[in-house]
Short mmCIF file of C-alpha atoms and ligand atoms in Angstrom, two decimals:
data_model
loop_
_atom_site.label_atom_id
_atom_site.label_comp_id
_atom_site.label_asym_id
_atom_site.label_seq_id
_atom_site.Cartn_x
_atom_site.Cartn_y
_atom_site.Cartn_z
CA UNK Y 18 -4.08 -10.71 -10.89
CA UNK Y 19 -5.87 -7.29 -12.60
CA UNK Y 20 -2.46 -5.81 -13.34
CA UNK Y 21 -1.33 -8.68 -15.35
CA UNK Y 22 -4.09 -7.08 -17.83
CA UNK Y 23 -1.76 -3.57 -18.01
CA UNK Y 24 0.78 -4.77 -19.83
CA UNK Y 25 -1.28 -5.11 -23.45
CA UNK Y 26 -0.73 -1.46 -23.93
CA UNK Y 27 2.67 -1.46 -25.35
CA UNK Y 28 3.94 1.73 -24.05
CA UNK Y 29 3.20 0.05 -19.97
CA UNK Y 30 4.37 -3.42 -20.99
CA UNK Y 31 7.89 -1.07 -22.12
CA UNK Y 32 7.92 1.04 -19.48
CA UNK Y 33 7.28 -1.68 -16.44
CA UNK Y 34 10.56 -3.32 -16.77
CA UNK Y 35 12.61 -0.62 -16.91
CA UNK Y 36 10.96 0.86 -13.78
CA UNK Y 37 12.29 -2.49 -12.27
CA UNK Y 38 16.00 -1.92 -13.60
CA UNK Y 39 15.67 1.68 -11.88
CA UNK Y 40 14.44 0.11 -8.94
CA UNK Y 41 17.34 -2.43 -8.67
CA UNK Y 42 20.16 0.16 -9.55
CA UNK Y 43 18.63 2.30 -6.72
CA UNK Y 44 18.46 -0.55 -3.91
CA UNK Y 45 21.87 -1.58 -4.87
CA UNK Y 46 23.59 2.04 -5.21
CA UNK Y 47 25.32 1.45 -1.44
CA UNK Y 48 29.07 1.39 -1.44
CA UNK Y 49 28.31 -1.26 1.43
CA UNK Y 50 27.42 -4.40 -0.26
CA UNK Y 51 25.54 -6.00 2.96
CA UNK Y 52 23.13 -2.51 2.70
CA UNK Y 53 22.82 -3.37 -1.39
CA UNK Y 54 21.85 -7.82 -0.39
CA UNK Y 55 19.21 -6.89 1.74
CA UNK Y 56 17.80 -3.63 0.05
CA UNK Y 57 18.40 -5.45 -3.27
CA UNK Y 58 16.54 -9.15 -2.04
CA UNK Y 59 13.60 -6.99 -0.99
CA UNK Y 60 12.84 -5.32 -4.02
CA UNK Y 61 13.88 -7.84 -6.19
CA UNK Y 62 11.23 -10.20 -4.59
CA UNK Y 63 8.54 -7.89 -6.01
CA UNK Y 64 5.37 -6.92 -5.09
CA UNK Y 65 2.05 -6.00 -6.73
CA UNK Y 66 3.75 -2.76 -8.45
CA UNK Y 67 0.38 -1.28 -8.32
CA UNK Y 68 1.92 2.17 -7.29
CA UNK Y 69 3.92 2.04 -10.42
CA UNK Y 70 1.32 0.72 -13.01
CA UNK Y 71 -1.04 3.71 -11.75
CA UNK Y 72 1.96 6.76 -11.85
CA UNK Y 73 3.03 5.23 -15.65
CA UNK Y 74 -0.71 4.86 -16.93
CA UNK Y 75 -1.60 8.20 -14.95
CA UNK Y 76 1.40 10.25 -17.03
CA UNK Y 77 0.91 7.76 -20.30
CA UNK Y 78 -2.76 9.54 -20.19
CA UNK Y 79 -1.67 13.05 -19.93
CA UNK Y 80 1.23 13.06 -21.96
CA UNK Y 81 0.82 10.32 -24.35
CA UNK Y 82 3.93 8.43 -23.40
CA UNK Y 83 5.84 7.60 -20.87
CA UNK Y 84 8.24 10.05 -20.52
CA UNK Y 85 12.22 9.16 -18.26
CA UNK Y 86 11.54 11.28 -15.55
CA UNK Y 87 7.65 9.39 -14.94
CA UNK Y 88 9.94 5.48 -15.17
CA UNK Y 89 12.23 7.12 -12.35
CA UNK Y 90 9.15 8.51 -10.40
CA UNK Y 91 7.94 4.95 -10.14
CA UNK Y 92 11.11 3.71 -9.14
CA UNK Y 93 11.41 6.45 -6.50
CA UNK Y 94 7.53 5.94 -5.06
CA UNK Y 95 8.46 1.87 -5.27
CA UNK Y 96 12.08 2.45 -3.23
CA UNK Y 97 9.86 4.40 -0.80
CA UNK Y 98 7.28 2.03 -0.39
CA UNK Y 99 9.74 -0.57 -0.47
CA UNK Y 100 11.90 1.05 2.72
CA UNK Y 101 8.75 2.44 4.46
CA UNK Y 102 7.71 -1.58 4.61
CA UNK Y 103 11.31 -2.58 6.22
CA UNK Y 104 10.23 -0.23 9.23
CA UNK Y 105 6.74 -1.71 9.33
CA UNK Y 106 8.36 -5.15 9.34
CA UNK Y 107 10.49 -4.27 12.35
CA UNK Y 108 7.58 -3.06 14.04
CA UNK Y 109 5.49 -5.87 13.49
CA UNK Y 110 7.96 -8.29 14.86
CA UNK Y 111 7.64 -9.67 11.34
CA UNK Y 112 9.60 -12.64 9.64
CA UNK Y 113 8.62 -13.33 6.01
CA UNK Y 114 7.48 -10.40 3.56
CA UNK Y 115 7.64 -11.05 -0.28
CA UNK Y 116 8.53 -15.19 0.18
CA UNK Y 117 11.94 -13.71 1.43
CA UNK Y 118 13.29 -13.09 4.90
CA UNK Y 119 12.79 -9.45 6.62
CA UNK Y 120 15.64 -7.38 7.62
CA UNK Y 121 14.96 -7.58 11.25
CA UNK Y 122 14.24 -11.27 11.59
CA UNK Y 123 17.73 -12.03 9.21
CA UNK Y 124 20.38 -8.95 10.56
CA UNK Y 125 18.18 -7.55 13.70
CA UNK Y 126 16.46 -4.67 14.38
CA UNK Y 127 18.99 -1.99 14.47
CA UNK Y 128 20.09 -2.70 10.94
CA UNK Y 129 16.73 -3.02 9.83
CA UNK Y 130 15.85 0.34 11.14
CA UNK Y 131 19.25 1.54 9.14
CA UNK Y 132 18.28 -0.71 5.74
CA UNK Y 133 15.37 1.22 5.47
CA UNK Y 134 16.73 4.66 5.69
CA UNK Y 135 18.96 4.20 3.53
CA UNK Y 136 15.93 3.50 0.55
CA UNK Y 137 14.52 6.35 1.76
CA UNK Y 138 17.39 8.69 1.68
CA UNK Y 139 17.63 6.88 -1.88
CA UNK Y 140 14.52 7.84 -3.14
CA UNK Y 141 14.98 11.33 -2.11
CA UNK Y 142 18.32 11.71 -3.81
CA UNK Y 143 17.35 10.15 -6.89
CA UNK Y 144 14.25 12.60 -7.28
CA UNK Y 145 16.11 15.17 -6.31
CA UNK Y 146 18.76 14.42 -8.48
CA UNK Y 147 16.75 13.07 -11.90
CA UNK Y 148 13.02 14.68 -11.48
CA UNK Y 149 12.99 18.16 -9.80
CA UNK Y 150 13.03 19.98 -6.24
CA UNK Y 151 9.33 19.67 -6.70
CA UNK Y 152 9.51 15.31 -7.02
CA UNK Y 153 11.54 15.36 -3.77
CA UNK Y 154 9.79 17.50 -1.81
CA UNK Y 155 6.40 15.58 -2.46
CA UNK Y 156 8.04 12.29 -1.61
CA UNK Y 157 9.25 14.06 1.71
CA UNK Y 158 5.87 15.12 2.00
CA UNK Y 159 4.50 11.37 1.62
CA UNK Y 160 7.12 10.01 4.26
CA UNK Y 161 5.56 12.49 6.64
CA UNK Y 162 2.30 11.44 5.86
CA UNK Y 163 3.64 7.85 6.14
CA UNK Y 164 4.77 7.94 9.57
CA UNK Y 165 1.56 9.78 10.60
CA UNK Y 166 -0.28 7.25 9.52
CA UNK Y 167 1.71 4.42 11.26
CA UNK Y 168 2.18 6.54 14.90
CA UNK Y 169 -1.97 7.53 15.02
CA UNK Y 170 -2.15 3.23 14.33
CA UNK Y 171 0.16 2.69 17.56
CA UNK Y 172 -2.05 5.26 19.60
CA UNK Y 173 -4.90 2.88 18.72
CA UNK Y 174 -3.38 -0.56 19.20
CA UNK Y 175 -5.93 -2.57 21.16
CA UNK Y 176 -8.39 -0.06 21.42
CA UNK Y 177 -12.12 -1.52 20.95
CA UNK Y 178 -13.55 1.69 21.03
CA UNK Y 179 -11.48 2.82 17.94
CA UNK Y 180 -13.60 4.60 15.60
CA UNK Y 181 -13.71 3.72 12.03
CA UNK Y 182 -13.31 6.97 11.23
CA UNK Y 183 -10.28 6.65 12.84
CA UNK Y 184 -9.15 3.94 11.40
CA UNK Y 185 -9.68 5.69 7.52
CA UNK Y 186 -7.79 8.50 9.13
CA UNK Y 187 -4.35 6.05 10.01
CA UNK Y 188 -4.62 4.45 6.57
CA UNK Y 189 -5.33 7.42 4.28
CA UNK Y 190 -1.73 8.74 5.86
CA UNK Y 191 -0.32 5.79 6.07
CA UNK Y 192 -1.00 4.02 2.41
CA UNK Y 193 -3.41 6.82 0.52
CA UNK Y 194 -0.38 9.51 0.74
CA UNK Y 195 1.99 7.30 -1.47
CA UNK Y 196 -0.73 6.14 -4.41
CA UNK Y 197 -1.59 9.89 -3.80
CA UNK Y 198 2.21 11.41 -4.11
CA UNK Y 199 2.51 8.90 -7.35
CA UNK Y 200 -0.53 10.88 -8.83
CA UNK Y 201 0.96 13.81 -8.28
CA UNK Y 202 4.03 12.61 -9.77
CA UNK Y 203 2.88 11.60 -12.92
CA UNK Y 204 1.00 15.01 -13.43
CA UNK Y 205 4.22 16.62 -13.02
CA UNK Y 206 5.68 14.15 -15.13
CA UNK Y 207 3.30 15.15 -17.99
CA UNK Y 208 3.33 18.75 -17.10
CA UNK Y 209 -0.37 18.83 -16.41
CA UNK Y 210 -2.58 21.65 -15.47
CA UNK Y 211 -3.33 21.93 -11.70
CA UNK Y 212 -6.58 20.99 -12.03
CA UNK Y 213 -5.93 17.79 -13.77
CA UNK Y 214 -3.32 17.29 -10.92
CA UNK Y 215 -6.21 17.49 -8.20
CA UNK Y 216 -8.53 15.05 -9.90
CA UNK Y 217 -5.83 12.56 -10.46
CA UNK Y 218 -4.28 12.75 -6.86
CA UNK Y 219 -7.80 12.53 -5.65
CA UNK Y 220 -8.07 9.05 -7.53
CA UNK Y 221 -4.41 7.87 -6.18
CA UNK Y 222 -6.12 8.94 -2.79
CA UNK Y 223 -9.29 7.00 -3.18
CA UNK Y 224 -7.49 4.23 -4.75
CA UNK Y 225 -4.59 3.69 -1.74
CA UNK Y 226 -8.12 3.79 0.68
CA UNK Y 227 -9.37 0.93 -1.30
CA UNK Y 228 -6.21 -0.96 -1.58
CA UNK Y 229 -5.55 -0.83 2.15
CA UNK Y 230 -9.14 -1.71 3.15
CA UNK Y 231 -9.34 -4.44 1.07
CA UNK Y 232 -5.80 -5.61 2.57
CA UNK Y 233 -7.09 -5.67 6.49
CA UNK Y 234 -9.85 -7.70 4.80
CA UNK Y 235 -7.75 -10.05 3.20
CA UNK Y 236 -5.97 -9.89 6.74
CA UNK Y 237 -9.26 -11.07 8.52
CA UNK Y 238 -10.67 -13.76 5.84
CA UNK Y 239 -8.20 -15.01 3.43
CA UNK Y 240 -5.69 -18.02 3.88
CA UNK Y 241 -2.20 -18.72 5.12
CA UNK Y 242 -1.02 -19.57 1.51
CA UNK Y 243 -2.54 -16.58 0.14
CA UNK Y 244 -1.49 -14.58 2.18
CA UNK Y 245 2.02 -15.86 2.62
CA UNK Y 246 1.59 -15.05 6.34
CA UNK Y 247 -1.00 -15.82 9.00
CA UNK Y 248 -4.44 -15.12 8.73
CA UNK Y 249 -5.47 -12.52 11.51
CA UNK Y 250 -2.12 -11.06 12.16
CA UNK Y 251 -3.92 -7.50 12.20
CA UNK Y 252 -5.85 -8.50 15.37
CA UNK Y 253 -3.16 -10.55 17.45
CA UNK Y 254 -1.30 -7.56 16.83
CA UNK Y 255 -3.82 -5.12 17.51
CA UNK Y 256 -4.23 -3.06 15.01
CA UNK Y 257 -8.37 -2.69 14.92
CA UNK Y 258 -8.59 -2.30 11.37
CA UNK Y 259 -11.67 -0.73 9.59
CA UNK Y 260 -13.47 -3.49 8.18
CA UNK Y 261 -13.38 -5.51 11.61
CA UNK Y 262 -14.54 -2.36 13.72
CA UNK Y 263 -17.06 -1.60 11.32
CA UNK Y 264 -18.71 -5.58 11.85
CA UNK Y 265 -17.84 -6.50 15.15
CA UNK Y 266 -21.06 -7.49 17.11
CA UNK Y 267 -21.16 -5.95 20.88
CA UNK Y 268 -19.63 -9.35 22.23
CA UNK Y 269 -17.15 -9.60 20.57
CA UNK Y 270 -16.21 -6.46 21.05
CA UNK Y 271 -16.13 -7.04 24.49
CA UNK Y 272 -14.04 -10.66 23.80
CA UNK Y 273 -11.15 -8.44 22.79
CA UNK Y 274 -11.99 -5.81 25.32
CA UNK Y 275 -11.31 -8.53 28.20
CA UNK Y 276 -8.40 -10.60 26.03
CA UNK Y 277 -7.11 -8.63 23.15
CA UNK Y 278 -4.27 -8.78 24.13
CA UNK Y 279 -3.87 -12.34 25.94
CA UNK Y 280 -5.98 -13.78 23.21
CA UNK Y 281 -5.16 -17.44 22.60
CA UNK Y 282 -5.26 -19.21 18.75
CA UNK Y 283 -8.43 -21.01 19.41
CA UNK Y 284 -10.04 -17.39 20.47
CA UNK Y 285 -8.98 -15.76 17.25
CA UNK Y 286 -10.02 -18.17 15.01
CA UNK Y 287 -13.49 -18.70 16.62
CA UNK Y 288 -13.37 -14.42 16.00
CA UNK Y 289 -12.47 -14.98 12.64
CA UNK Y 290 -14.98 -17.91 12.22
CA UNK Y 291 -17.89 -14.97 13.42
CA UNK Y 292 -16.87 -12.36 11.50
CA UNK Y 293 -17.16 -14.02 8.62
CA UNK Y 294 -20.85 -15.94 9.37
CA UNK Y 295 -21.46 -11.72 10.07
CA UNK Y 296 -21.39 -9.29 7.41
CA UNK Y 297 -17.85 -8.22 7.41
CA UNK Y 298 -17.06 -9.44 3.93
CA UNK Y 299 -20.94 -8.25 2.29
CA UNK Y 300 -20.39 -4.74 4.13
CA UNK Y 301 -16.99 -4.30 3.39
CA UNK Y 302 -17.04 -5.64 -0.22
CA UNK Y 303 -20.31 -3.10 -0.48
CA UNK Y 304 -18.41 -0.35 0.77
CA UNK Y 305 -15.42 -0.87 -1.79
CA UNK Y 306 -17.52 -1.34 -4.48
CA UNK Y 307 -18.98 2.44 -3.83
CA UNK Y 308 -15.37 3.31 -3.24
CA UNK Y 309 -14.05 1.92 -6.58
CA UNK Y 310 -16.52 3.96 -8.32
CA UNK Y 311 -15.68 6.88 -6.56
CA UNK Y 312 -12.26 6.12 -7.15
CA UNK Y 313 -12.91 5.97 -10.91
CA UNK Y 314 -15.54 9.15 -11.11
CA UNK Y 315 -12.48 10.90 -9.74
CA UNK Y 316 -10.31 10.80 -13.05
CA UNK Y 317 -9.64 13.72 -15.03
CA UNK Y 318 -11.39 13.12 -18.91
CA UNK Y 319 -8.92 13.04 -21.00
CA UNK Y 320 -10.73 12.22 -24.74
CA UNK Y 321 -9.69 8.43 -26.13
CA UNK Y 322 -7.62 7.58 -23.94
CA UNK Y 323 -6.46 3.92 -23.63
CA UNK Y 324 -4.42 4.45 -20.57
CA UNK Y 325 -7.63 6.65 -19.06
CA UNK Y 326 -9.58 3.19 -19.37
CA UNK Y 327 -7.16 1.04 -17.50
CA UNK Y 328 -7.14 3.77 -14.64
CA UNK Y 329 -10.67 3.51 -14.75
CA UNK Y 330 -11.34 -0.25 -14.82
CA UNK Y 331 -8.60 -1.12 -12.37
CA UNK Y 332 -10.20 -0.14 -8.85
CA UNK Y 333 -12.68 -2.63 -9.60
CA UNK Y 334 -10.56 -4.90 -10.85
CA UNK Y 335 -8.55 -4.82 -8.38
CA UNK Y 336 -11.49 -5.56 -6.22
CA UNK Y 337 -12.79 -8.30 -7.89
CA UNK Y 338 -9.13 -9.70 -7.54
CA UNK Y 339 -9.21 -9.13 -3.85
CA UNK Y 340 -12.71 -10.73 -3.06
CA UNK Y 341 -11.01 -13.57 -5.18
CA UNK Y 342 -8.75 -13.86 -2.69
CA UNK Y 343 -11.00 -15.03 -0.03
CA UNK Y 344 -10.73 -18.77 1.63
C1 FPP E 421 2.07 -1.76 5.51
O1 FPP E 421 0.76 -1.83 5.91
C2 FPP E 421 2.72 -0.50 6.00
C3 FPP E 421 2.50 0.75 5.52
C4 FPP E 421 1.58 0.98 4.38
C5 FPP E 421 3.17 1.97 6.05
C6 FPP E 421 4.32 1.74 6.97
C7 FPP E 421 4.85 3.03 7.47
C8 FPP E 421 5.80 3.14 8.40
C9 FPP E 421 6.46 1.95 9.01
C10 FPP E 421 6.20 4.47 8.85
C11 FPP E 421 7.64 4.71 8.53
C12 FPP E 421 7.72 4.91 7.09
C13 FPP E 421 8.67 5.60 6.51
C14 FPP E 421 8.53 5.91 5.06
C15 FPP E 421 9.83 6.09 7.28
P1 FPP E 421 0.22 -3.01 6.85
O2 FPP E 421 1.09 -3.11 8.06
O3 FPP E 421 -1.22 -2.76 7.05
O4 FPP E 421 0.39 -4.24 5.88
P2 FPP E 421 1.22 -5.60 6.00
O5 FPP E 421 0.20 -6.61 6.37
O6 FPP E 421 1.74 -5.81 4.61
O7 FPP E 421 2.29 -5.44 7.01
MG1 MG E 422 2.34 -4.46 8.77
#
């Protein structure tokens, strides 16, 4: 993994596990102890913390440390992420997330649905309560953006004529708002100038596009164990995802035209098997690598910086990670 490389600047490395103490004391704050098992299992189980590594390098940069309010935005942007993911699991009907059980497949639905507000009411309160009026109404912002994202995705489900644009549009809401909000976050965390604030919520913006592109093509062309899921859940669920409408060839567009939704296993994986004798992993991989750069051209300059250079190596490390990823 890329972010195992973050840790060799000391003031990270420091600031990473305490970010995971905030997390747990957050996810386990219920006076309800079932609420603080399943909140708590979730988070504990991890992740790729790559929201977190960005908003601590991102206010290590601009304020040369890491200062307590930046170590509870991270835990705050995590919870979020964490509670926004117990909805998507719900909706997705799915089972496993993290190596551990979801909400909805362990307690059911309605709980899940309940699990999940509660780390989002969490996250509110805690920025509210330990960062500023600002903090919490920029996550409340993001949740917004979040559940755009996720109800323009539902419009689309099993629509072959979904435009890529389209597609960018659901994912910029739905996963660019939070790397974006963390940006923000770890401006205000440093006190930075507004203009500093653009240029780094314009990479969190750019980077959450590349992370989420680079997921759906994990989605299409990586393995079971990888993955810890299925391969091609995105399609027998319907969600048309940007690097598959960008590559599909006109029949087999219309193969999911006529059975997208009826389509059998041995369908799907002679799909799969296509796309990926097609150019959907050159084109995509070509389009991220333009995107990474982008990503990185977007940072504010901030002179000898250590923590500037891991902002700017990591979209293409994290890349290069992802394209690693591929069966
Ligand atoms: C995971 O992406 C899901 C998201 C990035 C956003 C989910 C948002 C909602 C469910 C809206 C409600 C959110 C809140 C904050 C109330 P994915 O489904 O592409 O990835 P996956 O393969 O990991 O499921
Ligand atoms: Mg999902």
């Amino acid at each position: 993994m890329p972010i195992t490389t973050m840790p060799t600047i000391p003031a990270l490395a420091n600031a990473l596990p305490r970010v995971e103490d905030e997390i747990r004391q957050l996810a386990t704050s219920s006076r309800l102890p079932i609420v603080n098992s399943f909140a708590g299992r979730l988070t504990a189980a991890g992740g790729k913390r790559l929201r977190s590594v960005v908003l601590l390098a991102g206010s290590l940069a601009l304020a040369g440390e890491v200062p307590d309010r930046a170590v509870t935005a991270a835990a705050c942007v995590e919870l979020l992420h964490a509670g926004s993911l117990v909805h998507d699991d719900l909706m997705d009907g799915a089972v496993e997330r993290r190596g551990v059980r979801t909400v909805n497949a362990e307690w059911g639905p309605g709980p899940a649905v309940l699990v999940g507000d509660f780390m989002l009411a969490r996250a509110s309160q805690a920025a509210l309560a330990s960062i500023s009026p600002f903090a919490a109404e920029q996550l409340a912002a993001a949740v917004t953006d979040l559940v755009e994202g996720q109800v323009l995705e539902v419009l689309d489900l099993y629509d072959v004529h979904r435009s890529p644009d389209g597609a960018l549009r659901s994912i910029a809401l739905k996963t660019g708002a939070l790397f974006r909000v963390g940006c923000v976050l770890a401006a205000h965390c440093a006190s930075a100038p507004e203009e500093v604030t653009t240029r780094l919520s314009e990479y969190g913006a750019h980077f959450g596009l590349l992370f989420q592109i680079l997921d759906d093509l994990l989605d299409l062309t990586s393995s079971a164990e990888r993955l810890g899921k299925p391969v091609g859940n995105d399609i027998r669920q319907g969600v048309y995802t940007f690097p598959l409408l960008r590559s599909l060839t006109e029949g087999q567009r219309e193969l999911l035209a006529e059975r997208g939704r009826d389509l059998g296993e041995t369908e799907l994986a002679g799909l799969l098997a296509g796309l990926r004798a097609g150019g959907l992993v050159p084109e995509t991989v070509a389009y991220c690598r333009n995107l990474a750069d982008q990503t990185a051209q977007a940072l504010p300059e901030v002179p000898g910086s250590e923590a500037l250079d891991v902002l700017r190596r990591l979209p293409v490390a994290y890349l290069d990670w992802a394209v690693s990823q591929i069966a």
